[in-house]
DNA sequence: AAGTGTGAATACGTTCACAGCA
DNA sequence: TGCTGTGAACGTATTCACACTT
């Protein structure tokens, strides 16, 4: 379920603040969903709540982490060390929960050899070797659009089946491979759309349906 | 519709390659969706296709751009000029289609005054003034989690109603405000979940349902 | 009394399949 | 003939509402 990470984050916050037990109502509002949905989601993992009481925070953190596969640690390679790749390498959120940046790779000889976030940037020629040697199972593509598909193919050929793509292209992959895409300009375009509708509503008439999140 | 930006990108690519007309089938596969869905999406904008022929690429680009509000230009302020903020400021995709980075703001005196992507980083104290003076209507929050809610409140008080949030927190906002959230570690967690299921499938038994994208 | 777990009802998005138009 | 536009069928996700447990 795509919402488990959200619940997990809310629960971690509560655990830090020493909260031992939480109701579906409270956890749901902390995660920004409604309580029936939350209960249904959690019920898929098993019956981890106690009627009349709520959920044990620590226990639920463990169960969700296990479900998400965060009890093991995943080696991540970042391909493309431009501004975005650098930001990702420095992003604390990766290291904190089960992810380890195991390699930074780039094609630019200016960048290869630099130290970023304690890691040495390696040449893209090493891609296949690095993936195998370090057991990389998730690759983050932060390359220009033009290079993304080719690198994607190489990464898949090297055995990776999970890719997080920041390049603004639709990657074509076999359906054994999971791709998630983050497209910054698409996010902005959706906001602009909503912004425009608000402006329209002030004056002339609107025309079509919206979606949220 | 959240998929219009996807179609738009595919269409722009086709326009560049000099393709004048496209069928729902072809456009759908370029955008990575199925053709019935594409036709239904486009039909909400009006009847811009020609039966037996397809869609005129240029015309459809214009119609979608208009629908998304990209025929006007939007002033965007980036709040938080750490690694991610810097990456966003340098990201070409913003400038290209209707978005203009109008301000970079940060609290750190080390960073204030720096020139990044041709813009001077201003102090966060200037936030409200800058928003008003430059007609900023979309704000990108790229701050640490701890600072996000407070800055979000200030931004809303200054009249902004569209926020793109990169900080790993659920922002609480009035429902007149649109927030889109990009959470890098959540994307990775979802990939890890799928990765684990693949591993499980090899050996023991799986347990629950999955979702895609 | 409080709050989970879950069938039943509802809403939503997707896909099918084809009538109708160029 | 080819392809759009769209009702109808379908499947899935969300929400309701309450029986049941602690």
CSV table of C-alpha atoms (C1' of nucleotides) in Angstrom, one decimal:
chain,number,residue,atom,x,y,z
A,1,UNK,CA,0.0,0.0,0.0
A,2,UNK,CA,1.3,3.4,-1.1
A,3,UNK,CA,0.2,5.0,2.2
A,4,UNK,CA,2.2,2.9,4.6
A,5,UNK,CA,5.2,5.1,4.4
A,6,UNK,CA,3.0,8.0,5.4
A,7,UNK,CA,1.7,6.2,8.5
A,8,UNK,CA,5.2,5.1,9.3
A,9,UNK,CA,6.5,8.7,9.3
A,10,UNK,CA,3.7,9.8,11.6
A,11,UNK,CA,4.3,6.9,13.9
A,12,UNK,CA,8.0,7.6,14.1
A,13,UNK,CA,7.2,11.2,15.1
A,14,UNK,CA,4.9,9.9,17.8
A,15,UNK,CA,7.5,7.3,19.0
A,16,UNK,CA,10.0,10.1,19.4
A,17,UNK,CA,7.6,12.2,21.4
A,18,UNK,CA,7.1,9.2,23.7
A,19,UNK,CA,3.5,8.4,22.7
A,20,UNK,CA,2.9,4.7,23.4
A,21,UNK,CA,-0.6,4.2,22.0
A,22,UNK,CA,-2.6,5.9,19.3
A,23,UNK,CA,-6.1,5.7,18.0
A,24,UNK,CA,-7.0,5.3,14.3
A,25,UNK,CA,-8.6,8.8,14.5
A,26,UNK,CA,-5.4,10.5,15.8
A,27,UNK,CA,-3.0,8.6,13.5
A,28,UNK,CA,-5.2,9.2,10.5
A,29,UNK,CA,-5.2,13.0,11.1
A,30,UNK,CA,-1.5,13.0,11.6
A,31,UNK,CA,-1.0,11.3,8.3
A,32,UNK,CA,-3.7,13.4,6.6
A,33,UNK,CA,-6.2,10.6,5.7
A,34,UNK,CA,-9.5,9.6,7.1
A,35,UNK,CA,-9.7,7.0,9.9
A,36,UNK,CA,-11.8,4.4,8.2
A,37,UNK,CA,-9.2,4.3,5.4
A,38,UNK,CA,-6.4,4.0,7.9
A,39,UNK,CA,-8.1,1.1,9.7
A,40,UNK,CA,-8.8,-0.7,6.5
A,41,UNK,CA,-5.2,-0.3,5.3
A,42,UNK,CA,-3.8,-1.5,8.6
A,43,UNK,CA,-6.2,-4.4,8.7
A,44,UNK,CA,-4.5,-5.8,5.6
A,45,UNK,CA,-1.4,-6.3,7.6
A,46,UNK,CA,-3.1,-8.2,10.4
A,47,UNK,CA,-5.0,-7.3,13.5
A,48,UNK,CA,-2.5,-5.2,15.3
A,49,UNK,CA,-4.8,-2.9,17.1
A,50,UNK,CA,-6.7,-3.4,20.4
A,51,UNK,CA,-10.4,-2.6,20.5
A,52,UNK,CA,-11.3,0.2,22.9
A,53,UNK,CA,-7.6,1.2,23.1
A,54,UNK,CA,-5.9,1.8,19.7
A,55,UNK,CA,-2.6,0.7,18.3
A,56,UNK,CA,0.7,0.2,20.1
A,57,UNK,CA,3.0,2.7,18.4
A,58,UNK,CA,6.3,0.8,18.6
A,59,UNK,CA,4.7,-2.5,17.5
A,60,UNK,CA,3.0,-0.8,14.6
A,61,UNK,CA,6.3,0.8,13.5
A,62,UNK,CA,7.9,-2.6,13.5
A,63,UNK,CA,5.1,-4.2,11.6
A,64,UNK,CA,4.9,-1.5,8.9
A,65,UNK,CA,8.7,-1.5,8.6
A,66,UNK,CA,8.7,-5.2,8.1
A,67,UNK,CA,5.9,-5.0,5.5
A,68,UNK,CA,7.8,-2.3,3.6
A,69,UNK,CA,11.0,-4.2,3.7
A,70,UNK,CA,12.8,-1.7,5.8
A,71,UNK,CA,14.1,-4.2,8.2
A,72,UNK,CA,16.8,-5.0,5.7
A,73,UNK,CA,19.0,-2.3,4.2
A,74,UNK,CA,18.9,-1.5,0.5
A,75,UNK,CA,21.9,-0.4,-1.5
A,76,UNK,CA,21.0,2.5,-3.7
A,77,UNK,CA,23.0,3.9,-6.6
A,78,UNK,CA,22.5,7.4,-7.8
A,79,UNK,CA,23.2,7.8,-11.5
A,80,UNK,CA,23.8,11.4,-12.6
A,81,UNK,CA,25.5,13.7,-10.2
A,82,UNK,CA,24.3,17.1,-11.3
A,83,UNK,CA,22.5,19.5,-9.0
A,84,UNK,CA,19.7,17.1,-8.3
A,85,UNK,CA,21.9,14.0,-7.9
A,86,UNK,CA,24.0,16.0,-5.4
A,87,UNK,CA,20.9,17.0,-3.5
A,88,UNK,CA,19.8,13.4,-3.3
A,89,UNK,CA,23.2,12.2,-2.2
A,90,UNK,CA,23.1,14.7,0.7
A,91,UNK,CA,19.4,14.1,1.5
A,92,UNK,CA,19.3,12.7,5.1
A,93,UNK,CA,16.0,10.9,4.6
A,94,UNK,CA,17.7,8.1,2.6
A,95,UNK,CA,20.2,7.0,5.1
A,96,UNK,CA,17.8,7.2,8.1
A,97,UNK,CA,15.4,4.4,7.1
A,98,UNK,CA,16.8,1.4,5.5
A,99,UNK,CA,18.5,3.0,2.5
A,100,UNK,CA,22.2,3.4,1.9
A,101,UNK,CA,23.7,5.3,-1.0
A,102,UNK,CA,26.2,2.8,-2.2
A,103,UNK,CA,27.4,4.6,-5.3
A,104,UNK,CA,27.4,7.9,-7.2
A,105,UNK,CA,28.0,7.6,-11.0
A,106,UNK,CA,28.4,10.2,-13.7
A,107,UNK,CA,29.8,10.5,-17.2
A,108,UNK,CA,31.4,13.9,-16.8
A,109,UNK,CA,35.1,13.7,-16.2
A,110,UNK,CA,34.9,17.0,-14.3
A,111,UNK,CA,32.7,15.4,-11.7
A,112,UNK,CA,34.2,11.9,-11.6
A,113,UNK,CA,36.5,11.7,-8.6
A,114,UNK,CA,34.8,14.4,-6.6
A,115,UNK,CA,33.8,13.6,-3.0
A,116,UNK,CA,30.1,14.2,-2.3
A,117,UNK,CA,28.5,13.3,1.0
A,118,UNK,CA,31.5,11.1,1.8
A,119,UNK,CA,31.3,9.2,-1.4
A,120,UNK,CA,33.6,9.2,-4.4
A,121,UNK,CA,31.9,9.8,-7.7
A,122,UNK,CA,32.7,7.0,-10.1
A,123,UNK,CA,32.7,6.9,-13.9
A,124,UNK,CA,29.6,5.6,-15.5
A,125,UNK,CA,31.7,2.9,-17.2
A,126,UNK,CA,31.8,1.2,-13.8
A,127,UNK,CA,28.0,1.0,-13.7
A,128,UNK,CA,27.5,-2.7,-14.2
A,129,UNK,CA,30.5,-3.6,-12.0
A,130,UNK,CA,29.4,-1.4,-9.2
A,131,UNK,CA,25.9,-2.7,-9.2
A,132,UNK,CA,27.0,-6.3,-9.0
A,133,UNK,CA,29.9,-5.7,-6.5
A,134,UNK,CA,27.8,-3.7,-4.0
A,135,UNK,CA,24.5,-5.5,-4.4
A,136,UNK,CA,22.7,-2.4,-5.6
A,137,UNK,CA,19.0,-3.2,-5.9
A,138,UNK,CA,17.5,0.3,-6.4
A,139,UNK,CA,18.8,2.9,-8.9
A,140,UNK,CA,18.0,6.6,-8.8
A,141,UNK,CA,18.2,8.1,-12.3
A,142,UNK,CA,19.0,11.8,-12.0
A,143,UNK,CA,20.4,12.3,-15.5
A,144,UNK,CA,19.4,14.6,-18.4
A,145,UNK,CA,16.4,13.3,-20.3
A,146,UNK,CA,18.5,12.4,-23.3
A,147,UNK,CA,20.7,9.9,-21.4
A,148,UNK,CA,17.9,8.3,-19.3
A,149,UNK,CA,16.6,5.6,-21.5
A,150,UNK,CA,20.1,4.2,-22.4
A,151,UNK,CA,21.2,4.2,-18.8
A,152,UNK,CA,17.9,2.7,-17.7
A,153,UNK,CA,18.5,-0.2,-20.2
A,154,UNK,CA,22.0,-0.8,-18.9
A,155,UNK,CA,20.8,-0.7,-15.3
A,156,UNK,CA,18.2,-3.3,-16.1
A,157,UNK,CA,20.6,-5.5,-18.0
A,158,UNK,CA,22.8,-5.5,-14.9
A,159,UNK,CA,19.9,-7.0,-12.9
A,160,UNK,CA,18.2,-4.0,-11.2
A,161,UNK,CA,14.4,-4.1,-11.1
A,162,UNK,CA,13.5,-1.0,-9.2
A,163,UNK,CA,14.1,2.5,-10.6
A,164,UNK,CA,13.3,5.9,-9.3
A,165,UNK,CA,13.3,8.2,-12.3
A,166,UNK,CA,13.8,12.0,-12.1
A,167,UNK,CA,14.4,12.5,-15.8
A,168,UNK,CA,11.5,14.0,-17.7
A,169,UNK,CA,10.9,11.0,-20.0
A,170,UNK,CA,8.6,8.0,-20.0
A,171,UNK,CA,11.0,5.1,-19.7
A,172,UNK,CA,10.2,1.9,-21.5
A,173,UNK,CA,10.9,-1.1,-19.4
A,174,UNK,CA,9.9,-4.8,-19.2
A,175,UNK,CA,7.0,-5.2,-16.8
A,176,UNK,CA,9.1,-7.1,-14.4
A,177,UNK,CA,10.7,-3.8,-13.6
A,178,UNK,CA,9.1,-1.2,-11.3
A,179,UNK,CA,9.6,2.4,-12.2
A,180,UNK,CA,8.5,5.4,-10.1
A,181,UNK,CA,8.7,8.8,-11.6
A,182,UNK,CA,9.1,12.2,-10.0
A,183,UNK,CA,8.7,15.0,-12.4
A,184,UNK,CA,9.1,18.4,-10.9
A,185,UNK,CA,7.7,20.4,-13.8
A,186,UNK,CA,4.6,18.2,-13.9
A,187,UNK,CA,4.0,18.9,-10.3
A,188,UNK,CA,4.2,22.6,-11.0
A,189,UNK,CA,1.9,22.3,-14.0
A,190,UNK,CA,-0.7,20.6,-11.9
A,191,UNK,CA,-0.5,23.5,-9.3
A,192,UNK,CA,-0.8,26.0,-12.1
A,193,UNK,CA,-3.9,24.3,-13.3
A,194,UNK,CA,-5.5,24.6,-9.9
A,195,UNK,CA,-4.3,28.1,-9.5
A,196,UNK,CA,-5.9,29.0,-12.8
A,197,UNK,CA,-9.2,27.4,-11.9
A,198,UNK,CA,-9.3,29.5,-8.7
A,199,UNK,CA,-8.8,32.6,-10.8
A,200,UNK,CA,-11.5,31.5,-13.3
A,201,UNK,CA,-13.9,30.9,-10.4
A,202,UNK,CA,-13.6,34.5,-9.4
A,203,UNK,CA,-14.7,35.7,-12.8
A,204,UNK,CA,-16.0,33.6,-15.7
A,205,UNK,CA,-17.3,30.1,-15.5
A,206,UNK,CA,-15.2,26.9,-15.0
A,207,UNK,CA,-15.5,24.0,-17.3
A,208,UNK,CA,-14.2,20.7,-16.1
A,209,UNK,CA,-13.4,18.4,-13.2
A,210,UNK,CA,-10.4,18.5,-11.0
A,211,UNK,CA,-8.4,15.9,-9.2
A,212,UNK,CA,-6.6,16.2,-5.9
A,213,UNK,CA,-3.1,15.0,-4.8
B,1,UNK,CA,-6.5,16.1,-15.0
B,2,UNK,CA,-3.2,15.0,-13.6
B,3,UNK,CA,-2.2,13.4,-16.9
B,4,UNK,CA,-2.5,16.4,-19.1
B,5,UNK,CA,1.2,17.4,-18.5
B,6,UNK,CA,2.2,14.0,-19.6
B,7,UNK,CA,0.3,14.3,-22.9
B,8,UNK,CA,1.7,17.8,-23.3
B,9,UNK,CA,5.2,16.6,-23.1
B,10,UNK,CA,4.7,13.8,-25.6
B,11,UNK,CA,3.0,16.2,-27.9
B,12,UNK,CA,5.8,18.7,-27.7
B,13,UNK,CA,8.3,16.0,-28.6
B,14,UNK,CA,6.1,15.2,-31.7
B,15,UNK,CA,5.8,18.8,-32.7
B,16,UNK,CA,9.6,19.1,-32.6
B,17,UNK,CA,9.9,16.1,-34.8
B,18,UNK,CA,7.5,17.7,-37.3
B,19,UNK,CA,4.6,15.4,-36.7
B,20,UNK,CA,1.4,17.2,-37.7
B,21,UNK,CA,-1.3,14.7,-36.7
B,22,UNK,CA,-1.4,11.9,-34.2
B,23,UNK,CA,-3.9,9.1,-33.3
B,24,UNK,CA,-5.1,8.4,-29.8
B,25,UNK,CA,-3.3,5.1,-30.0
B,26,UNK,CA,0.1,6.6,-30.8
B,27,UNK,CA,-0.2,9.5,-28.4
B,28,UNK,CA,-1.3,7.1,-25.6
B,29,UNK,CA,1.6,4.8,-26.1
B,30,UNK,CA,4.1,7.8,-26.1
B,31,UNK,CA,2.6,9.0,-22.8
B,32,UNK,CA,2.5,5.5,-21.4
B,33,UNK,CA,-1.3,5.1,-20.9
B,34,UNK,CA,-4.0,3.3,-22.8
B,35,UNK,CA,-5.9,4.9,-25.7
B,36,UNK,CA,-9.4,4.8,-24.3
B,37,UNK,CA,-8.2,6.7,-21.2
B,38,UNK,CA,-6.5,9.2,-23.3
B,39,UNK,CA,-9.5,9.8,-25.5
B,40,UNK,CA,-11.7,10.2,-22.4
B,41,UNK,CA,-9.3,12.6,-20.8
B,42,UNK,CA,-9.1,14.7,-24.0
B,43,UNK,CA,-12.9,14.6,-24.5
B,44,UNK,CA,-13.2,16.6,-21.3
B,45,UNK,CA,-11.5,19.5,-22.9
B,46,UNK,CA,-13.7,19.5,-25.9
B,47,UNK,CA,-13.9,17.8,-29.3
B,48,UNK,CA,-10.5,18.6,-30.6
B,49,UNK,CA,-9.9,15.4,-32.6
B,50,UNK,CA,-11.1,14.5,-36.1
B,51,UNK,CA,-12.8,11.1,-36.6
B,52,UNK,CA,-10.9,8.8,-38.9
B,53,UNK,CA,-7.8,11.1,-38.7
B,54,UNK,CA,-6.7,11.8,-35.2
B,55,UNK,CA,-5.6,15.0,-33.4
B,56,UNK,CA,-3.8,18.0,-34.8
B,57,UNK,CA,-0.6,18.1,-32.7
B,58,UNK,CA,-0.1,21.9,-32.7
B,59,UNK,CA,-3.7,22.6,-31.9
B,60,UNK,CA,-3.8,20.1,-29.1
B,61,UNK,CA,-0.6,21.5,-27.6
B,62,UNK,CA,-2.3,24.9,-27.5
B,63,UNK,CA,-5.5,23.6,-26.0
B,64,UNK,CA,-3.8,21.6,-23.3
B,65,UNK,CA,-1.5,24.5,-22.5
B,66,UNK,CA,-4.5,26.7,-22.1
B,67,UNK,CA,-6.3,24.2,-20.0
B,68,UNK,CA,-3.3,24.0,-17.7
B,69,UNK,CA,-2.8,27.7,-17.5
B,70,UNK,CA,0.5,27.7,-19.2
B,71,UNK,CA,-0.3,30.4,-21.6
B,72,UNK,CA,0.3,32.9,-18.9
B,73,UNK,CA,3.6,32.8,-16.9
B,74,UNK,CA,3.7,32.0,-13.2
B,75,UNK,CA,6.1,33.6,-10.8
B,76,UNK,CA,7.5,30.9,-8.5
B,77,UNK,CA,9.5,31.5,-5.3
B,78,UNK,CA,11.8,28.9,-3.9
B,79,UNK,CA,12.0,28.9,-0.1
B,80,UNK,CA,15.0,27.1,1.2
B,81,UNK,CA,18.2,27.2,-0.8
B,82,UNK,CA,20.0,24.0,0.4
B,83,UNK,CA,21.1,21.4,-2.0
B,84,UNK,CA,17.6,20.7,-3.2
B,85,UNK,CA,16.6,24.3,-3.5
B,86,UNK,CA,19.7,24.9,-5.6
B,87,UNK,CA,18.9,22.0,-7.8
B,88,UNK,CA,15.4,23.3,-8.3
B,89,UNK,CA,16.7,26.8,-9.1
B,90,UNK,CA,18.9,25.3,-11.8
B,91,UNK,CA,16.4,22.9,-13.1
B,92,UNK,CA,15.7,23.9,-16.7
B,93,UNK,CA,12.2,22.4,-16.9
B,94,UNK,CA,10.7,25.2,-14.8
B,95,UNK,CA,11.8,28.1,-17.0
B,96,UNK,CA,10.8,26.3,-20.2
B,97,UNK,CA,7.1,26.0,-19.8
B,98,UNK,CA,5.3,29.0,-18.2
B,99,UNK,CA,7.2,29.1,-14.9
B,100,UNK,CA,9.7,31.7,-13.9
B,101,UNK,CA,11.7,31.5,-10.7
B,102,UNK,CA,11.2,35.0,-9.3
B,103,UNK,CA,12.9,34.6,-5.9
B,104,UNK,CA,15.2,32.5,-3.9
B,105,UNK,CA,14.9,32.9,-0.1
B,106,UNK,CA,16.8,31.4,2.8
B,107,UNK,CA,17.4,32.0,6.5
B,108,UNK,CA,21.1,31.2,6.5
B,109,UNK,CA,23.3,34.4,6.4
B,110,UNK,CA,26.0,32.3,4.8
B,111,UNK,CA,23.7,31.7,1.8
B,112,UNK,CA,21.9,35.0,1.6
B,113,UNK,CA,23.5,37.2,-1.1
B,114,UNK,CA,24.8,34.3,-3.1
B,115,UNK,CA,24.0,34.2,-6.8
B,116,UNK,CA,22.4,31.0,-8.0
B,117,UNK,CA,21.1,30.5,-11.5
B,118,UNK,CA,21.4,34.2,-12.1
B,119,UNK,CA,19.3,35.1,-9.0
B,120,UNK,CA,20.3,36.7,-5.8
B,121,UNK,CA,19.4,34.8,-2.6
B,122,UNK,CA,17.3,37.0,-0.4
B,123,UNK,CA,16.7,36.8,3.4
B,124,UNK,CA,13.6,35.0,4.5
B,125,UNK,CA,12.5,38.2,6.3
B,126,UNK,CA,11.8,39.6,2.9
B,127,UNK,CA,9.3,36.7,2.2
B,128,UNK,CA,6.0,38.6,2.4
B,129,UNK,CA,7.4,41.7,0.6
B,130,UNK,CA,8.8,39.6,-2.2
B,131,UNK,CA,5.7,37.6,-2.7
B,132,UNK,CA,3.6,40.8,-3.0
B,133,UNK,CA,6.0,42.8,-5.0
B,134,UNK,CA,6.7,40.1,-7.6
B,135,UNK,CA,3.3,38.6,-7.9
B,136,UNK,CA,4.4,35.2,-6.7
B,137,UNK,CA,1.5,32.7,-6.9
B,138,UNK,CA,3.3,29.4,-6.4
B,139,UNK,CA,5.8,28.7,-3.7
B,140,UNK,CA,8.2,25.7,-3.6
B,141,UNK,CA,9.1,24.7,0.0
B,142,UNK,CA,12.6,23.1,0.1
B,143,UNK,CA,13.3,23.6,3.7
B,144,UNK,CA,14.1,21.3,6.5
B,145,UNK,CA,11.0,19.6,8.0
B,146,UNK,CA,11.2,21.6,11.2
B,147,UNK,CA,10.8,25.0,9.4
B,148,UNK,CA,8.2,23.9,6.8
B,149,UNK,CA,5.0,24.5,8.7
B,150,UNK,CA,5.9,27.9,10.0
B,151,UNK,CA,7.0,29.1,6.5
B,152,UNK,CA,4.0,27.5,5.0
B,153,UNK,CA,1.8,29.6,7.3
B,154,UNK,CA,3.6,32.8,6.4
B,155,UNK,CA,3.4,32.1,2.7
B,156,UNK,CA,-0.4,31.5,3.0
B,157,UNK,CA,-0.8,34.6,5.1
B,158,UNK,CA,0.9,36.5,2.3
B,159,UNK,CA,-1.8,35.3,-0.1
B,160,UNK,CA,-0.3,32.3,-1.8
B,161,UNK,CA,-2.6,29.4,-2.5
B,162,UNK,CA,-0.4,26.9,-4.3
B,163,UNK,CA,2.5,25.1,-2.6
B,164,UNK,CA,4.8,22.4,-3.8
B,165,UNK,CA,6.3,20.8,-0.7
B,166,UNK,CA,9.5,18.9,-0.6
B,167,UNK,CA,9.8,18.8,3.2
B,168,UNK,CA,8.9,15.5,4.8
B,169,UNK,CA,5.9,16.7,6.8
B,170,UNK,CA,2.2,16.8,6.3
B,171,UNK,CA,1.4,20.5,6.1
B,172,UNK,CA,-1.8,21.6,7.6
B,173,UNK,CA,-3.4,24.3,5.5
B,174,UNK,CA,-6.9,25.7,4.9
B,175,UNK,CA,-8.7,23.9,2.1
B,176,UNK,CA,-8.6,26.9,-0.1
B,177,UNK,CA,-4.9,26.1,-0.5
B,178,UNK,CA,-3.5,23.4,-2.8
B,179,UNK,CA,-0.5,21.5,-1.6
B,180,UNK,CA,1.4,19.0,-3.7
B,181,UNK,CA,4.0,16.9,-2.0
B,182,UNK,CA,7.1,15.2,-3.3
B,183,UNK,CA,8.7,13.0,-0.8
B,184,UNK,CA,11.8,11.3,-2.0
B,185,UNK,CA,12.2,8.8,0.8
B,186,UNK,CA,8.6,7.7,0.4
B,187,UNK,CA,9.2,7.0,-3.2
B,188,UNK,CA,12.1,4.8,-2.2
B,189,UNK,CA,10.1,3.0,0.4
B,190,UNK,CA,7.5,2.1,-2.1
B,191,UNK,CA,10.2,0.7,-4.4
B,192,UNK,CA,11.7,-1.2,-1.5
B,193,UNK,CA,8.2,-2.7,-0.8
B,194,UNK,CA,7.9,-3.9,-4.4
B,195,UNK,CA,11.5,-5.1,-4.4
B,196,UNK,CA,10.8,-7.2,-1.3
B,197,UNK,CA,7.7,-8.7,-2.7
B,198,UNK,CA,9.7,-9.8,-5.8
B,199,UNK,CA,12.2,-11.4,-3.4
B,200,UNK,CA,9.4,-13.1,-1.4
B,201,UNK,CA,7.8,-14.5,-4.6
B,202,UNK,CA,11.0,-16.3,-5.3
B,203,UNK,CA,10.9,-18.2,-2.0
B,204,UNK,CA,8.1,-18.0,0.6
B,205,UNK,CA,4.6,-16.9,0.1
B,206,UNK,CA,3.4,-13.3,-0.4
B,207,UNK,CA,0.6,-11.9,1.8
B,208,UNK,CA,-1.1,-8.8,0.5
B,209,UNK,CA,-2.1,-6.7,-2.4
B,210,UNK,CA,0.0,-4.2,-4.2
B,211,UNK,CA,-0.6,-1.0,-6.0
B,212,UNK,CA,1.2,0.4,-9.0
B,213,UNK,CA,2.4,3.9,-9.6
C,1,DA,C1',-17.2,3.5,27.1
C,2,DA,C1',-14.0,3.6,23.6
C,3,DG,C1',-12.3,2.2,19.4
C,4,DT,C1',-11.1,-1.7,16.2
C,5,DG,C1',-12.3,-4.6,12.3
C,6,DT,C1',-15.2,-5.3,8.5
C,7,DG,C1',-19.5,-6.2,5.6
C,8,DA,C1',-22.3,-3.3,2.8
C,9,DA,C1',-23.1,0.9,0.2
C,10,DT,C1',-21.1,4.3,-2.4
C,11,DA,C1',-18.2,6.8,-5.4
C,12,DC,C1',-14.6,6.8,-8.6
C,13,DG,C1',-11.6,5.7,-12.3
C,14,DT,C1',-10.7,2.5,-16.0
C,15,DT,C1',-11.7,-0.3,-19.8
C,16,DC,C1',-14.8,-2.1,-23.3
C,17,DA,C1',-17.1,-1.8,-27.4
C,18,DC,C1',-19.4,0.5,-30.8
C,19,DA,C1',-22.3,4.2,-32.9
C,20,DG,C1',-21.4,7.9,-35.7
C,21,DC,C1',-18.6,11.1,-38.3
C,22,DA,C1',-14.9,12.5,-41.5
D,1,DT,C1',-12.4,2.7,-43.9
D,2,DG,C1',-10.3,4.6,-39.7
D,3,DC,C1',-10.5,6.7,-35.6
D,4,DT,C1',-12.9,9.7,-32.3
D,5,DG,C1',-16.2,10.3,-28.6
D,6,DT,C1',-18.9,8.2,-25.2
D,7,DG,C1',-22.6,5.3,-23.0
D,8,DA,C1',-22.4,1.0,-20.4
D,9,DA,C1',-19.9,-2.5,-17.8
D,10,DC,C1',-16.6,-3.3,-14.8
D,11,DG,C1',-13.3,-3.2,-11.1
D,12,DT,C1',-11.2,-0.9,-7.4
D,13,DA,C1',-10.9,2.4,-3.6
D,14,DT,C1',-13.3,5.0,-0.2
D,15,DT,C1',-16.6,5.8,3.2
D,16,DC,C1',-20.4,4.5,6.2
D,17,DA,C1',-22.0,2.4,10.1
D,18,DC,C1',-22.1,-1.0,13.5
D,19,DA,C1',-21.3,-5.6,15.6
D,20,DC,C1',-17.8,-7.0,18.5
D,21,DT,C1',-13.9,-6.8,21.7
D,22,DT,C1',-11.3,-5.1,25.5
